[in-house]
Coordinates of C-alpha atoms in Angstrom, one line a residue:
X1 CA 97.9 171.2 42.7
X2 CA 98.2 174.8 41.7
X3 CA 94.5 175.4 42.7
X4 CA 95.3 173.8 46.1
X5 CA 98.3 176.0 46.5
X6 CA 96.3 179.1 45.7
X7 CA 93.6 178.0 48.2
X8 CA 96.3 177.5 50.9
X9 CA 97.5 181.0 50.2
X10 CA 94.0 182.4 50.9
X11 CA 93.7 180.3 54.1
X12 CA 97.2 181.3 55.2
X13 CA 96.4 185.0 54.9
X14 CA 93.4 184.7 57.2
X15 CA 95.3 182.5 59.6
X16 CA 97.9 185.3 59.8
X17 CA 95.2 187.8 60.6
X18 CA 93.8 185.5 63.2
X19 CA 97.3 185.1 64.8
X20 CA 97.8 188.8 64.9
X21 CA 94.5 189.3 66.7
X22 CA 95.0 186.4 69.0
X23 CA 98.4 187.6 70.1
X24 CA 97.8 191.3 70.3
X25 CA 94.5 191.5 72.1
X26 CA 93.8 191.1 75.8
X27 CA 90.0 191.0 76.0
X28 CA 88.3 188.1 77.7
X29 CA 84.6 188.6 76.7
X30 CA 82.5 190.0 74.0
X31 CA 80.6 192.3 76.3
X32 CA 83.8 194.1 77.1
X33 CA 83.8 195.7 73.7
X34 CA 80.1 195.8 72.8
X35 CA 79.1 197.4 76.0
X36 CA 80.8 200.6 74.8
X37 CA 78.1 202.3 72.7
X38 CA 80.7 204.3 70.7
X39 CA 82.5 201.1 69.7
X40 CA 79.2 199.6 68.4
X41 CA 78.3 202.8 66.6
X42 CA 81.8 202.9 65.0
X43 CA 81.3 199.3 63.7
X44 CA 77.9 200.4 62.3
X45 CA 79.4 203.4 60.5
X46 CA 82.2 201.4 59.0
X47 CA 79.7 198.9 57.6
X48 CA 77.5 201.7 56.4
X49 CA 80.3 203.3 54.5
X50 CA 81.1 200.0 52.8
X51 CA 77.4 199.4 52.1
X52 CA 77.1 202.8 50.4
X53 CA 80.2 202.0 48.3
X54 CA 78.7 198.6 47.4
X55 CA 75.6 200.3 46.1
X56 CA 77.8 202.1 43.6
X57 CA 78.0 205.6 45.0
X58 CA 81.7 205.4 45.4
X59 CA 84.5 202.7 45.1
X60 CA 87.2 201.7 47.5
X61 CA 90.6 200.9 46.1
X62 CA 93.8 199.6 47.7
X63 CA 97.1 201.4 47.0
X64 CA 98.2 201.0 43.4
X65 CA 101.4 199.2 44.5
X66 CA 99.2 196.3 45.7
X67 CA 97.7 195.8 42.2
X68 CA 101.1 195.7 40.6
X69 CA 102.2 192.5 42.4
X70 CA 101.6 189.7 39.9
X71 CA 103.2 186.4 41.0
X72 CA 103.5 183.6 38.4
X73 CA 100.6 181.3 38.3
X74 CA 102.4 178.2 36.9
X75 CA 104.4 177.5 40.1
X76 CA 103.4 176.3 43.5
X77 CA 105.1 179.2 45.2
X78 CA 103.5 181.6 42.7
X79 CA 100.1 180.2 43.2
X80 CA 100.4 180.4 46.9
X81 CA 101.4 184.0 46.7
X82 CA 98.6 184.6 44.2
X83 CA 96.2 183.2 46.9
X84 CA 97.5 185.7 49.4
X85 CA 97.1 188.5 46.9
X86 CA 93.6 187.3 46.1
X87 CA 92.6 187.5 49.8
X88 CA 94.2 191.0 50.0
X89 CA 92.5 192.3 46.9
X90 CA 89.2 191.0 48.3
X91 CA 89.4 193.1 51.4
X92 CA 87.4 196.1 50.1
X93 CA 84.5 193.7 49.5
X94 CA 84.9 191.7 52.7
X95 CA 85.8 194.5 55.0
X96 CA 82.2 195.0 56.3
X97 CA 81.9 191.4 57.3
X98 CA 85.5 191.0 58.5
X99 CA 85.3 194.2 60.6
X100 CA 82.5 192.7 62.7
X101 CA 84.2 189.3 62.7
X102 CA 87.5 190.8 63.9
X103 CA 85.7 192.8 66.6
X104 CA 84.1 189.7 67.9
X105 CA 87.2 187.5 67.5
X106 CA 89.2 190.0 69.5
X107 CA 87.1 189.2 72.5
X108 CA 87.4 185.4 72.3
X109 CA 90.1 183.0 73.4
X110 CA 93.1 182.6 71.0
X111 CA 91.9 179.1 70.0
X112 CA 88.4 180.4 69.1
X113 CA 90.0 183.3 67.2
X114 CA 92.3 181.0 65.1
X115 CA 89.4 178.6 64.4
X116 CA 87.2 181.5 63.3
X117 CA 89.7 182.9 60.9
X118 CA 90.7 179.5 59.6
X119 CA 87.1 178.9 58.8
X120 CA 86.9 182.3 57.0
X121 CA 89.9 181.3 54.9
X122 CA 88.5 177.9 54.0
X123 CA 85.2 179.5 53.0
X124 CA 86.8 182.1 50.8
X125 CA 89.2 179.6 49.2
X126 CA 86.5 176.9 48.5
X127 CA 85.1 178.5 45.3
X128 CA 88.7 178.7 43.8
X129 CA 89.4 175.1 44.7
X130 CA 86.1 174.0 43.1
X131 CA 86.8 175.9 39.9
X132 CA 90.3 174.6 39.8
X133 CA 89.0 171.0 40.0
X134 CA 86.2 171.6 37.5
X135 CA 87.4 174.4 35.2
X136 CA 84.3 173.9 32.9
X137 CA 82.2 175.6 35.6
X138 CA 83.8 179.0 34.7
X139 CA 81.6 179.0 31.5
X140 CA 78.5 178.9 33.7
X141 CA 79.5 181.9 35.9
X142 CA 77.3 184.9 35.4
X143 CA 78.7 187.7 33.3
X144 CA 78.9 191.3 34.4
X145 CA 75.8 193.4 33.6
X146 CA 72.6 194.9 35.0
X147 CA 71.7 191.7 36.9
X148 CA 75.0 191.4 38.7
X149 CA 74.9 195.1 39.5
X150 CA 71.4 194.7 40.9
X151 CA 72.7 191.8 43.2
X152 CA 75.5 194.1 44.4
X153 CA 73.0 196.9 45.1
X154 CA 70.6 194.6 47.0
X155 CA 73.5 193.2 49.1
X156 CA 74.6 196.7 49.8
X157 CA 71.2 197.6 51.1
X158 CA 71.1 194.5 53.3
X159 CA 74.5 195.5 54.6
X160 CA 73.1 199.0 55.3
X161 CA 70.4 197.3 57.4
X162 CA 73.2 195.5 59.4
X163 CA 74.8 198.9 59.8
X164 CA 71.5 200.4 61.1
X165 CA 71.3 197.6 63.6
X166 CA 74.8 198.3 65.0
X167 CA 74.2 202.0 65.2
X168 CA 70.8 201.5 66.7
X169 CA 72.2 199.2 69.4
X170 CA 74.9 201.7 70.2
X171 CA 72.4 204.6 70.5
X172 CA 70.1 202.4 72.5
X173 CA 72.9 201.6 74.9
X174 CA 74.0 205.2 75.1
X175 CA 70.4 206.4 76.0
X176 CA 69.6 203.5 78.3
X177 CA 69.4 204.2 82.0
X178 CA 69.7 200.9 83.9
X179 CA 67.8 199.1 85.3
X180 CA 65.2 200.4 82.8
X181 CA 65.2 198.4 79.6
X182 CA 66.8 200.0 76.5
X183 CA 64.6 201.1 73.6
X184 CA 64.1 198.7 70.7
X185 CA 62.7 201.3 68.3
X186 CA 65.8 200.9 66.1
X187 CA 64.5 197.6 64.8
X188 CA 61.9 199.4 62.8
X189 CA 64.6 201.4 61.0
X190 CA 66.4 198.1 60.3
X191 CA 63.1 196.7 58.9
X192 CA 62.6 199.8 56.8
X193 CA 66.0 199.3 55.0
X194 CA 65.3 195.6 54.5
X195 CA 61.9 196.4 53.0
X196 CA 63.6 198.9 50.7
X197 CA 66.0 196.2 49.6
X198 CA 63.2 193.8 48.8
X199 CA 61.2 196.5 46.8
X200 CA 64.3 197.6 44.9
X201 CA 65.0 194.0 43.9
X202 CA 61.4 193.8 42.5
X203 CA 61.5 197.3 40.7
X204 CA 64.9 196.9 39.1
X205 CA 64.2 193.3 38.0
X206 CA 61.1 194.5 36.1
X207 CA 63.2 197.4 34.6
X208 CA 66.1 195.4 33.4
X209 CA 64.0 192.6 32.0
X210 CA 61.8 194.9 29.9
X211 CA 62.3 194.5 26.1
X212 CA 64.2 197.3 24.5
X213 CA 62.6 199.5 21.8
X214 CA 64.9 198.0 19.2
X215 CA 64.0 194.5 20.0
X216 CA 60.3 195.3 20.0
X217 CA 60.6 197.0 16.6
X218 CA 62.9 194.5 14.7
X219 CA 62.5 191.2 16.4
X220 CA 59.0 191.1 18.0
X221 CA 55.6 191.3 16.5
X222 CA 53.9 190.9 19.8
X223 CA 54.7 192.6 23.1
X224 CA 55.1 189.5 25.3
X225 CA 58.3 188.9 27.3
X226 CA 60.7 186.0 26.5
X227 CA 60.2 183.0 28.8
X228 CA 63.5 183.6 30.7
X229 CA 62.5 187.2 31.5
X230 CA 59.1 186.0 32.8
X231 CA 60.9 183.5 35.0
X232 CA 63.3 186.1 36.4
X233 CA 60.4 188.5 37.1
X234 CA 58.4 185.8 38.9
X235 CA 61.3 184.5 41.0
X236 CA 62.8 187.9 41.9
X237 CA 59.4 189.4 42.7
X238 CA 58.7 186.5 45.0
X239 CA 62.2 186.8 46.6
X240 CA 61.9 190.5 47.0
X241 CA 58.4 190.2 48.6
X242 CA 59.7 187.5 51.0
X243 CA 62.6 189.8 52.0
X244 CA 60.3 192.7 52.7
X245 CA 57.8 190.6 54.7
X246 CA 60.7 188.9 56.6
X247 CA 62.0 192.4 57.6
X248 CA 58.7 193.5 59.0
X249 CA 58.1 190.1 60.7
X250 CA 61.5 190.2 62.4
X251 CA 60.8 193.8 63.7
X252 CA 57.5 192.7 65.1
X253 CA 59.0 189.7 66.8
X254 CA 62.1 191.5 68.2
X255 CA 60.2 194.5 69.5
X256 CA 57.6 192.3 71.3
X257 CA 58.5 192.1 75.0
X258 CA 56.8 188.7 75.2
X259 CA 54.6 187.0 77.8
X260 CA 57.0 187.3 80.7
X261 CA 56.6 190.1 83.3
X262 CA 60.3 190.7 84.0
X263 CA 61.7 192.5 87.1
X264 CA 64.6 194.6 86.0
X265 CA 67.7 193.9 88.1
X266 CA 69.0 195.9 91.0
X267 CA 70.8 194.3 93.9
X268 CA 68.0 195.4 96.2
X269 CA 65.3 193.7 94.1
X270 CA 67.4 190.4 94.0
X271 CA 67.9 190.6 97.7
X272 CA 64.1 191.2 98.3
X273 CA 63.2 188.2 96.2
X274 CA 65.6 186.0 98.1
X275 CA 64.3 187.2 101.4
X276 CA 60.7 186.4 100.2
X277 CA 61.7 182.8 99.6
X278 CA 61.3 183.0 95.8
X279 CA 62.8 180.9 93.1
X280 CA 64.9 183.5 91.2
X281 CA 65.5 183.1 87.4
X282 CA 68.2 185.5 86.2
X283 CA 68.5 186.2 82.5
X284 CA 71.7 188.0 81.4
X285 CA 71.1 189.6 78.0
X286 CA 71.9 192.7 75.8
X287 CA 70.5 194.3 72.7
X288 CA 73.6 193.4 70.7
X289 CA 73.4 189.7 71.7
X290 CA 71.4 187.9 69.0
X291 CA 71.9 184.6 70.7
X292 CA 70.3 186.0 73.8
X293 CA 67.2 187.1 71.8
X294 CA 67.0 183.7 70.0
X295 CA 67.0 181.8 73.3
X296 CA 64.6 184.2 74.9
X297 CA 62.1 183.9 72.0
X298 CA 62.4 180.1 71.5
X299 CA 62.9 178.9 75.1
X300 CA 61.8 181.4 77.7
X301 CA 58.7 182.6 75.7
X302 CA 57.5 179.0 75.2
X303 CA 54.3 178.1 77.0
X304 CA 56.0 175.6 79.3
X305 CA 58.6 178.1 80.6
X306 CA 56.6 181.3 80.6
X307 CA 53.7 179.7 82.6
X308 CA 56.2 178.7 85.3
X309 CA 57.8 182.1 85.3
X310 CA 54.3 183.6 86.0
X311 CA 53.9 181.5 89.1
X312 CA 53.7 183.5 92.4
X313 CA 56.7 181.6 93.8
X314 CA 59.0 182.6 90.9
X315 CA 60.7 185.9 90.3
X316 CA 62.1 186.3 86.8
X317 CA 64.8 189.0 86.8
X318 CA 66.4 190.3 83.6
X319 CA 69.9 191.8 83.7
X320 CA 70.3 193.8 80.5
X321 CA 74.0 194.6 79.9
X322 CA 73.4 197.0 77.0
X323 CA 75.5 200.1 77.6
X324 CA 77.5 200.5 80.8
X325 CA 75.4 198.6 83.3
X326 CA 77.9 198.5 86.2
X327 CA 75.6 196.7 88.6
X328 CA 74.7 194.1 85.9
X329 CA 78.4 193.5 85.1
X330 CA 79.2 193.1 88.8
X331 CA 76.4 190.4 89.1
X332 CA 77.7 188.6 86.0
X333 CA 81.2 188.4 87.6
X334 CA 79.6 187.4 90.9
X335 CA 78.1 184.3 89.3
X336 CA 81.5 183.4 87.8
X337 CA 80.9 184.1 84.1
X338 CA 82.2 186.7 81.7
X339 CA 80.0 186.1 78.6
X340 CA 76.4 186.1 77.6
X341 CA 73.8 184.6 77.0
X342 CA 73.5 183.2 80.5
X343 CA 70.6 181.9 82.5
X344 CA 70.8 181.2 86.3
X345 CA 68.2 179.6 88.4
X346 CA 68.6 180.2 92.2
X347 CA 66.7 178.2 94.8
X348 CA 65.1 179.9 97.9
X349 CA 68.0 178.7 100.0
X350 CA 70.4 180.6 97.8
X351 CA 71.9 177.6 96.0
X352 CA 72.5 177.8 92.2
X353 CA 70.5 175.0 90.7
X354 CA 71.2 175.8 87.0
X355 CA 73.7 178.0 85.2
X356 CA 74.1 177.6 81.4
X357 CA 74.8 179.7 78.3
X358 CA 72.7 177.4 76.1
X359 CA 69.6 175.7 77.4
X360 CA 66.4 173.9 76.3
X361 CA 62.8 174.2 77.4
X362 CA 63.0 170.9 79.3
X363 CA 66.2 171.9 81.1
X364 CA 64.7 175.2 82.3
X365 CA 61.4 173.6 83.4
X366 CA 63.3 170.9 85.3
X367 CA 65.6 173.4 87.0
X368 CA 62.8 175.7 88.2
X369 CA 60.8 172.7 89.6
X370 CA 63.9 171.4 91.3
X371 CA 64.6 174.8 92.9
X372 CA 61.1 175.0 94.3
X373 CA 61.6 172.2 96.8
X374 CA 65.0 173.6 98.0
X375 CA 63.5 175.9 100.7
X376 CA 65.5 177.7 103.3

């Protein structure tokens, strides 16, 4: 019961944060914030600062008065308050993730905001609830030492990669000149940090698992490593290599413009395509929209869809909302939406055949074929 009370305290803290954001904000869509490059860069710099601190170069502490509050653990009320204090004391570690979550949640409806922060609270409280139910598990928790420090450093480097992404998106939006596409060069800087994280995991694992001079002299007549050290070296070298390869692979995928020959949106180009009797496929996207990139890669770049978009009677038009694309935002509002991703298929007679923020290959193929027969 005390563990449940503590968990409810953690959840209650995050619900309180969610309520504050839901009641104090007036945004209606995520692009309203992330279309401001300075906002995106600021998020990146905050995460970068926390990442550097996580790597051990400096520490972040709350005011000393916060650490002096010590509610009694043996009462339901005390355990509940202790849960709240646990969530508060965890904020220096969670701030990089929660900063981005708050920025996103501030742009959503109050219901989505509350659901998001309730989920955060449940996720944070779950380990405490499990340990309260099975206290014997505490004996299996890793002790502080070089290995835990290495994990913290690697996580810090991966957070630095996330910071590089946000800063890169902001700079890309700042330098973009619509309708020309924004640069994706920053993905290679993100990949470089991810590769460094993977290599650091490998190098430090080999360093901290090396036998000490004292052990070699007094306890070992051979110079072989103990079995657990060999296992750690094998597993962490494999993991580090996978992280490095994954970083490069993602950069290659995300900087590839794919098989589609897009027309970059202007009102004049859309009007010309409609006058020519074309089936128009509008994709609303942005560099900061990872869901947009996922849908484009898995659905639009598929053979079935890309081959249709290459037909002479189809004009694929991309509307990139990175930065302050006023014409693109006006078109997004004109089709009656505020958020992305979004795909719209317009028939030659001007009728909207398809308009969805999540779609499959079959749906897009069906919509384009259906639009073809709807001539003026």
